[in-house]
Coordinates of C-alpha atoms in Angstrom, one line a residue:
M1 CA 74.2 0.9 -9.7
K2 CA 76.0 3.8 -8.4
N3 CA 78.7 2.7 -5.9
K4 CA 81.5 0.4 -6.6
A5 CA 83.6 -1.6 -4.2
T6 CA 87.4 -1.5 -5.2
K7 CA 88.8 -4.8 -5.9
F8 CA 86.0 -6.9 -4.4
F9 CA 87.8 -9.7 -2.4
A10 CA 88.0 -13.1 -3.5
L11 CA 86.6 -16.4 -2.3
S12 CA 85.8 -19.9 -3.4
T13 CA 82.2 -20.4 -4.1
A14 CA 80.8 -17.1 -2.8
L15 CA 77.3 -16.0 -3.1
L16 CA 76.5 -12.3 -3.2
L17 CA 73.2 -10.8 -2.7
F18 CA 72.5 -7.1 -2.8
T19 CA 69.2 -5.4 -2.3
A20 CA 67.8 -4.0 -5.4
C21 CA 65.4 -1.1 -5.8
A22 CA 62.7 -3.0 -7.8
N23 CA 59.9 -0.4 -8.4
A24 CA 56.7 -1.4 -10.1
S25 CA 56.8 1.9 -12.0
S26 CA 60.3 1.5 -13.3
A27 CA 60.5 0.2 -16.9
A28 CA 64.3 -0.5 -16.3
N29 CA 63.5 -2.8 -13.5
A30 CA 60.5 -4.5 -14.9
A31 CA 60.7 -8.2 -15.7
S32 CA 60.5 -9.3 -19.3
P33 CA 57.0 -10.2 -20.2
A34 CA 56.2 -13.9 -20.6
S35 CA 56.5 -15.2 -24.1
A36 CA 53.1 -16.6 -23.9
P37 CA 50.3 -16.3 -21.2
F38 CA 50.7 -18.8 -18.4
A39 CA 47.7 -19.9 -16.6
K40 CA 48.5 -19.9 -12.9
E41 CA 46.9 -23.2 -11.6
K42 CA 47.4 -24.7 -8.1
L43 CA 47.4 -28.4 -9.1
Y44 CA 48.5 -29.8 -5.8
S45 CA 46.4 -31.5 -3.5
T46 CA 45.3 -29.4 -0.5
T47 CA 44.0 -32.3 1.6
S48 CA 47.2 -32.5 3.7
L49 CA 48.5 -28.9 2.8
V50 CA 50.7 -27.6 5.6
V51 CA 49.3 -24.2 6.5
D52 CA 51.0 -21.6 8.7
T53 CA 48.6 -20.7 11.6
G54 CA 51.0 -18.6 13.5
S55 CA 50.7 -14.8 14.0
K56 CA 53.7 -12.4 14.3
D57 CA 54.0 -8.6 13.6
F58 CA 56.2 -7.9 10.7
G59 CA 58.8 -5.3 11.6
S60 CA 59.7 -2.1 10.0
S61 CA 63.3 -2.8 9.5
S62 CA 64.7 -1.8 6.2
A63 CA 66.6 -4.2 3.9
A64 CA 69.9 -2.6 4.9
Q65 CA 69.1 -2.9 8.7
I66 CA 68.1 -6.5 8.2
V67 CA 71.5 -7.3 6.3
D68 CA 73.4 -5.5 8.9
A69 CA 71.8 -7.4 11.7
M70 CA 72.6 -10.7 9.9
K71 CA 76.3 -10.1 10.3
F72 CA 77.9 -13.6 10.1
G73 CA 75.8 -16.6 9.2
W74 CA 76.2 -20.5 8.7
N75 CA 74.9 -22.8 6.0
L76 CA 73.2 -25.9 6.8
G77 CA 74.9 -27.5 3.9
N78 CA 74.5 -31.1 2.3
T79 CA 71.3 -31.7 4.4
L80 CA 68.0 -30.5 3.3
D81 CA 69.5 -29.9 -0.1
A82 CA 70.6 -33.5 -0.5
F83 CA 68.8 -35.8 -2.8
A84 CA 68.5 -39.6 -3.1
G85 CA 70.8 -40.1 -6.2
G86 CA 70.1 -39.4 -9.8
D87 CA 71.6 -37.2 -12.4
P88 CA 69.9 -33.7 -13.1
A89 CA 71.7 -33.8 -16.7
N90 CA 69.6 -37.0 -17.3
G91 CA 66.3 -36.0 -15.8
W92 CA 67.2 -37.3 -12.4
A93 CA 67.6 -40.9 -13.8
G94 CA 68.6 -43.4 -11.3
R95 CA 67.0 -41.4 -8.5
N96 CA 65.7 -43.3 -5.3
T97 CA 62.7 -41.4 -4.2
S98 CA 62.0 -44.0 -1.6
L99 CA 64.1 -42.4 1.1
G100 CA 61.5 -40.0 2.1
N101 CA 62.9 -37.7 5.0
N102 CA 66.0 -39.7 5.3
T103 CA 67.4 -37.9 2.2
E104 CA 68.4 -35.5 4.9
T105 CA 71.1 -37.9 5.9
N106 CA 71.8 -39.2 2.4
W107 CA 74.8 -37.0 1.8
G108 CA 76.6 -38.2 5.1
M109 CA 75.5 -35.5 7.5
P110 CA 73.8 -36.5 10.8
K111 CA 70.0 -35.7 11.2
T112 CA 69.6 -32.0 12.3
T113 CA 68.6 -31.5 15.9
Q114 CA 67.5 -28.5 18.0
A115 CA 70.8 -28.8 19.9
M116 CA 72.8 -28.4 16.8
I117 CA 71.1 -25.2 15.9
A118 CA 71.4 -24.0 19.4
G119 CA 75.1 -24.6 19.0
I120 CA 75.2 -22.3 16.1
K121 CA 73.7 -19.5 18.0
A122 CA 75.9 -20.1 21.1
K123 CA 79.0 -19.9 18.9
G124 CA 78.1 -16.4 17.9
F125 CA 76.5 -16.7 14.6
S126 CA 73.5 -14.3 13.7
A127 CA 71.9 -16.1 10.9
I128 CA 71.4 -19.4 9.1
R129 CA 70.9 -20.4 5.4
I130 CA 69.0 -23.6 4.9
P131 CA 69.2 -24.8 1.3
I132 CA 66.2 -27.2 0.5
S133 CA 65.7 -29.5 -2.5
W134 CA 62.1 -30.4 -3.2
H135 CA 62.0 -32.8 -6.3
D136 CA 62.4 -36.0 -4.5
H137 CA 59.3 -35.1 -2.4
I138 CA 57.0 -34.1 -5.2
D139 CA 54.0 -36.3 -6.5
S140 CA 52.3 -36.4 -9.9
K141 CA 50.2 -33.3 -9.1
Y142 CA 53.0 -31.2 -7.8
T143 CA 52.0 -31.9 -4.2
V144 CA 55.0 -31.6 -1.7
S145 CA 55.2 -34.3 0.8
P146 CA 53.6 -32.9 4.0
S147 CA 56.2 -34.7 6.2
W148 CA 59.0 -33.0 4.3
M149 CA 57.4 -29.6 4.5
A150 CA 56.9 -30.2 8.2
R151 CA 60.5 -31.3 8.6
A152 CA 61.8 -28.1 6.9
K153 CA 59.4 -26.0 9.1
E154 CA 60.6 -27.6 12.2
I155 CA 64.3 -26.8 11.4
V156 CA 63.3 -23.2 10.4
D157 CA 61.2 -22.9 13.7
W158 CA 64.3 -23.9 15.8
A159 CA 66.5 -21.4 14.2
I160 CA 63.9 -18.6 14.5
A161 CA 63.5 -19.6 18.3
E162 CA 67.1 -19.0 18.8
G163 CA 66.8 -15.5 17.2
L164 CA 68.6 -16.3 14.0
Y165 CA 67.8 -14.9 10.8
V166 CA 67.0 -17.6 8.2
I167 CA 67.1 -18.0 4.4
I168 CA 65.3 -20.9 2.7
N169 CA 65.1 -21.6 -1.2
V170 CA 64.5 -24.0 -3.9
H171 CA 67.8 -25.5 -4.3
H172 CA 68.8 -28.7 -6.4
D173 CA 65.8 -28.8 -8.6
N174 CA 67.3 -27.8 -12.0
I175 CA 67.0 -30.3 -14.9
T176 CA 67.9 -30.3 -18.5
P177 CA 65.6 -28.9 -21.2
S178 CA 65.7 -32.3 -23.2
T179 CA 64.4 -34.4 -20.1
C180 CA 62.0 -31.7 -19.0
A181 CA 58.8 -33.0 -20.5
A182 CA 59.4 -36.7 -19.7
N183 CA 60.3 -35.8 -16.2
G184 CA 57.6 -33.3 -15.3
H185 CA 56.8 -32.8 -11.7
K186 CA 60.6 -33.3 -10.9
G187 CA 62.2 -29.9 -11.5
Y188 CA 62.4 -26.8 -13.8
S189 CA 64.9 -25.7 -16.5
P190 CA 65.6 -22.1 -17.7
A191 CA 64.9 -22.9 -21.4
S192 CA 62.0 -22.0 -23.6
S193 CA 61.3 -25.6 -24.5
C194 CA 60.7 -26.5 -21.0
L195 CA 59.3 -23.1 -19.8
D196 CA 55.7 -24.1 -19.2
E197 CA 56.6 -27.2 -17.1
S198 CA 59.1 -25.2 -15.3
K199 CA 56.5 -22.6 -14.3
R200 CA 53.9 -25.3 -13.4
Y201 CA 56.6 -26.7 -11.1
L202 CA 58.0 -23.6 -9.4
Y203 CA 54.5 -21.9 -9.0
N204 CA 53.1 -25.0 -7.3
V205 CA 56.2 -25.4 -5.1
W206 CA 56.4 -21.8 -4.0
S207 CA 52.5 -21.7 -3.4
Q208 CA 53.1 -24.5 -0.9
I209 CA 56.1 -22.9 0.7
A210 CA 54.4 -19.7 1.1
A211 CA 51.2 -21.4 2.6
A212 CA 53.6 -23.1 5.3
F213 CA 55.8 -20.0 6.1
N214 CA 53.7 -16.8 6.2
N215 CA 52.1 -15.0 9.2
G216 CA 54.0 -17.0 11.9
Y217 CA 57.4 -15.6 10.6
D218 CA 58.5 -12.1 10.8
E219 CA 61.3 -10.3 8.7
R220 CA 63.9 -12.6 10.1
L221 CA 62.7 -15.3 7.4
V222 CA 63.9 -14.5 3.9
F223 CA 63.0 -16.4 0.8
E224 CA 65.4 -17.2 -2.2
T225 CA 63.5 -18.2 -5.4
I226 CA 65.9 -20.5 -7.1
N227 CA 69.6 -21.5 -6.7
E228 CA 72.0 -21.3 -9.7
P229 CA 69.3 -21.6 -12.6
R230 CA 71.3 -23.0 -15.5
L231 CA 71.4 -25.5 -18.4
P232 CA 72.9 -28.8 -17.1
G233 CA 75.4 -30.5 -19.5
D234 CA 75.6 -27.4 -21.7
K235 CA 79.1 -26.0 -22.5
H236 CA 77.8 -22.7 -20.7
E237 CA 76.3 -24.5 -17.9
W238 CA 78.7 -22.7 -15.4
N239 CA 79.3 -19.5 -17.3
W240 CA 77.5 -16.6 -18.8
E241 CA 78.3 -15.5 -22.4
A242 CA 76.5 -12.6 -23.9
S243 CA 76.8 -13.8 -27.5
C244 CA 75.5 -17.3 -26.7
S245 CA 72.1 -17.8 -27.9
A246 CA 71.2 -20.4 -25.4
C247 CA 72.5 -18.2 -22.6
K248 CA 70.2 -15.3 -23.8
D249 CA 67.2 -17.6 -24.0
A250 CA 68.1 -18.8 -20.6
A251 CA 68.3 -15.2 -19.3
K252 CA 64.9 -14.5 -20.5
C253 CA 63.5 -17.6 -18.9
V254 CA 65.1 -16.8 -15.6
N255 CA 63.6 -13.4 -15.7
E256 CA 60.1 -15.1 -16.2
L257 CA 60.7 -17.8 -13.4
N258 CA 61.9 -15.2 -11.0
Q259 CA 58.8 -13.1 -11.8
L260 CA 56.4 -16.1 -11.2
C261 CA 58.1 -17.2 -8.0
L262 CA 57.8 -13.7 -6.6
E263 CA 54.1 -13.6 -7.5
A264 CA 53.3 -16.9 -5.9
I265 CA 54.8 -15.5 -2.7
R266 CA 53.1 -12.1 -2.8
E267 CA 49.8 -13.7 -3.8
S268 CA 49.7 -15.6 -0.5
G269 CA 49.4 -12.3 1.2
G270 CA 50.0 -11.6 5.0
N271 CA 53.7 -11.4 5.9
N272 CA 54.6 -12.7 2.5
A273 CA 53.2 -9.6 0.9
K274 CA 56.2 -7.8 2.1
R275 CA 58.9 -10.5 2.9
L276 CA 62.4 -9.9 1.6
V277 CA 62.9 -12.0 -1.5
M278 CA 66.2 -13.0 -3.3
V279 CA 66.5 -13.7 -7.0
P280 CA 69.4 -14.7 -9.2
A281 CA 70.6 -14.2 -12.8
Y282 CA 71.7 -17.0 -15.1
V283 CA 73.7 -19.5 -12.9
A284 CA 73.8 -16.6 -10.2
S285 CA 76.6 -15.2 -12.4
P286 CA 77.8 -11.6 -11.8
G287 CA 78.4 -11.2 -15.4
A288 CA 74.7 -12.4 -16.2
A289 CA 73.4 -10.1 -13.4
L290 CA 75.1 -7.0 -15.0
A291 CA 74.0 -7.9 -18.5
S292 CA 71.2 -6.0 -20.2
A293 CA 69.4 -9.4 -20.6
F294 CA 68.6 -9.6 -16.9
K295 CA 65.7 -7.8 -15.3
M296 CA 64.7 -7.7 -11.7
P297 CA 61.0 -8.7 -11.2
N298 CA 58.1 -6.3 -10.9
D299 CA 57.3 -6.3 -7.1
S300 CA 53.9 -5.4 -5.9
A301 CA 55.5 -4.7 -2.4
G302 CA 57.2 -1.8 -4.0
S303 CA 60.9 -0.9 -3.9
G304 CA 63.6 -2.3 -1.5
R305 CA 62.0 -5.7 -0.8
L306 CA 64.1 -7.6 -3.4
A307 CA 67.8 -8.9 -3.3
L308 CA 70.0 -9.9 -6.3
S309 CA 71.6 -13.3 -5.7
V310 CA 75.0 -13.7 -7.4
H311 CA 77.6 -16.4 -7.1
M312 CA 81.2 -15.2 -7.5
Y313 CA 84.2 -17.5 -7.8
T314 CA 87.0 -15.3 -8.7
P315 CA 88.3 -11.9 -7.7
Y316 CA 86.0 -9.4 -9.2
S317 CA 85.3 -5.7 -9.1
F318 CA 81.6 -5.7 -8.5
A319 CA 79.4 -2.7 -8.9
M320 CA 76.8 -2.6 -6.2
Q321 CA 74.2 -0.6 -4.3
D322 CA 72.6 -1.0 -1.0
P323 CA 73.3 -4.0 1.3
V324 CA 75.2 -7.2 0.3
V325 CA 75.0 -10.6 1.7
I326 CA 77.6 -13.2 0.9
G327 CA 75.6 -16.3 1.3
E328 CA 78.4 -18.9 0.8
M329 CA 82.1 -18.3 1.9
G330 CA 85.0 -20.3 3.1
A331 CA 88.5 -21.4 2.8
T332 CA 89.3 -25.1 2.1
N333 CA 91.4 -27.0 4.7
K334 CA 95.0 -27.3 3.5
N335 CA 96.5 -27.9 7.0
N336 CA 97.1 -24.1 6.8
N337 CA 95.1 -22.8 9.8
E338 CA 97.2 -19.7 10.7
Q339 CA 96.8 -18.6 7.0
R340 CA 93.1 -19.3 7.0
K341 CA 92.7 -17.5 10.1
A342 CA 94.3 -14.4 8.6
W343 CA 92.1 -14.8 5.6
F344 CA 88.9 -14.9 7.6
E345 CA 90.1 -11.8 9.6
Y346 CA 90.9 -9.8 6.4
Y347 CA 87.8 -11.0 4.4
L348 CA 85.2 -10.4 7.1
G349 CA 87.0 -7.1 8.1
K350 CA 86.2 -5.9 4.5
V351 CA 82.5 -7.4 4.9
K352 CA 82.2 -5.4 8.2
G353 CA 83.4 -2.2 6.4
Y354 CA 80.8 -2.4 3.7
K355 CA 78.1 -3.3 6.3
M356 CA 77.7 -6.7 4.4
A357 CA 76.5 -10.1 5.8
A358 CA 78.4 -13.2 5.2
F359 CA 77.4 -16.9 5.4
L360 CA 80.0 -19.6 6.0
W361 CA 79.7 -22.7 3.8
D362 CA 79.7 -25.9 5.8
N363 CA 79.4 -29.3 4.2
G364 CA 80.8 -31.3 7.1
N365 CA 84.0 -32.4 5.2
W366 CA 86.9 -31.1 7.2
K367 CA 89.8 -33.6 7.3
V368 CA 92.5 -33.7 4.6
P369 CA 92.4 -37.4 3.2
A370 CA 95.4 -39.6 2.6
S371 CA 95.3 -38.6 -1.1
G372 CA 96.2 -35.0 -0.1
S373 CA 93.3 -33.6 -2.1
F374 CA 92.1 -30.2 -0.7
N375 CA 88.9 -30.3 -2.6
E376 CA 85.7 -29.2 -1.0
L377 CA 87.1 -29.3 2.5
F378 CA 84.6 -26.8 4.0
G379 CA 83.6 -28.5 7.3
Y380 CA 83.8 -26.4 10.6
Y381 CA 81.0 -27.6 12.8
N382 CA 81.0 -31.2 14.3
R383 CA 77.1 -31.6 14.3
S384 CA 77.3 -34.8 16.2
A385 CA 79.4 -33.6 19.0
K386 CA 78.0 -29.9 18.8
D387 CA 81.7 -28.8 18.8
W388 CA 83.9 -27.0 16.3
Y389 CA 87.0 -28.3 14.3
F390 CA 90.1 -26.0 14.0
K391 CA 90.3 -24.4 17.6
N392 CA 94.0 -23.8 17.6
P393 CA 93.6 -21.2 16.3
D394 CA 89.7 -21.0 16.5
L395 CA 88.8 -20.0 13.0
V396 CA 85.2 -19.5 13.5
E397 CA 85.7 -17.2 16.7
A398 CA 88.1 -15.2 14.5
A399 CA 85.7 -14.8 11.8
I400 CA 82.7 -13.9 14.1
A401 CA 84.9 -11.2 15.8
A402 CA 86.2 -9.7 12.5
R403 CA 82.5 -9.3 11.3
N404 CA 80.9 -8.1 14.6

């Protein structure tokens, strides 16, 4: 990492991604070898496998050009990432998997429509991030429900048809090591005690995602391997500490899981052989990403086709190189819209100056309750009405103008 941004600006729940020069011939960037050989087996049923039959030319745009073209994006939060109850710290105990595709609305958001996505484009956004959780839709052979995959594909297709760049991932599928064996087929954990099961889960899930999203999608579709890989319930669940033995073990496992997810994607061939793929360090922590324990995967696509995914919660001077994408950003509503507007203009002006892309986090919660709590009020888009909150001043228009 050669270049430093001075006093990188603060945000609450921000996701940083920067393109990494992962070179198969570079020992410094090579992923740590697996602790034991893992037999790659596609255990899922192929009877109803959703297979991409499209055909689109994959452009020659560089990673820097793709990021710059993304400009300002929007997150379809609390939607396909929702799940039907259950606690990841207890192996998803109490989950209700009978909801099927209705998990999309289980966290209070309306069912996504093509008109909603068109409203995102009409407002001036250039990209959309679509977080997706899979564990409620997996059977005992790791087979993803074809209706869930088809639903994800439908929403992605609407976004692509609008000319938006799209990011999809494996989101809320992280369970505890202690419940991993008893709750196989329902998630992964970055711990050695759960590594084989985690690899089976992620290899099979990503092999199916890669089959459903391949030649029908050009470089506007980007994959993100896993979201915030961590140890639920551990005292270091949300923070990296270099001296922590559990953290060091988790970092090694994250390296191996990222490598395996990338291989599942590249093995599918076609456009996925060169698609931009994003990978995180432990809990997507900047400290973990900069630690010597973290290694970028070895990439058969050569250099410049990977991005490092980092979540940042505090002001931080971050060493970086090449493009940066801030995948989640926002200012919680405190009935202070003039101050929020000024924040957006300053923040996104900096984003533009560094030729980064930024994605507004939108969980649908916008109104300050009677209790006066300002927690998690990151709603901007009234999805049902296809209209926008906070139009006096118009926060979103100010943000888009600042980045564009």
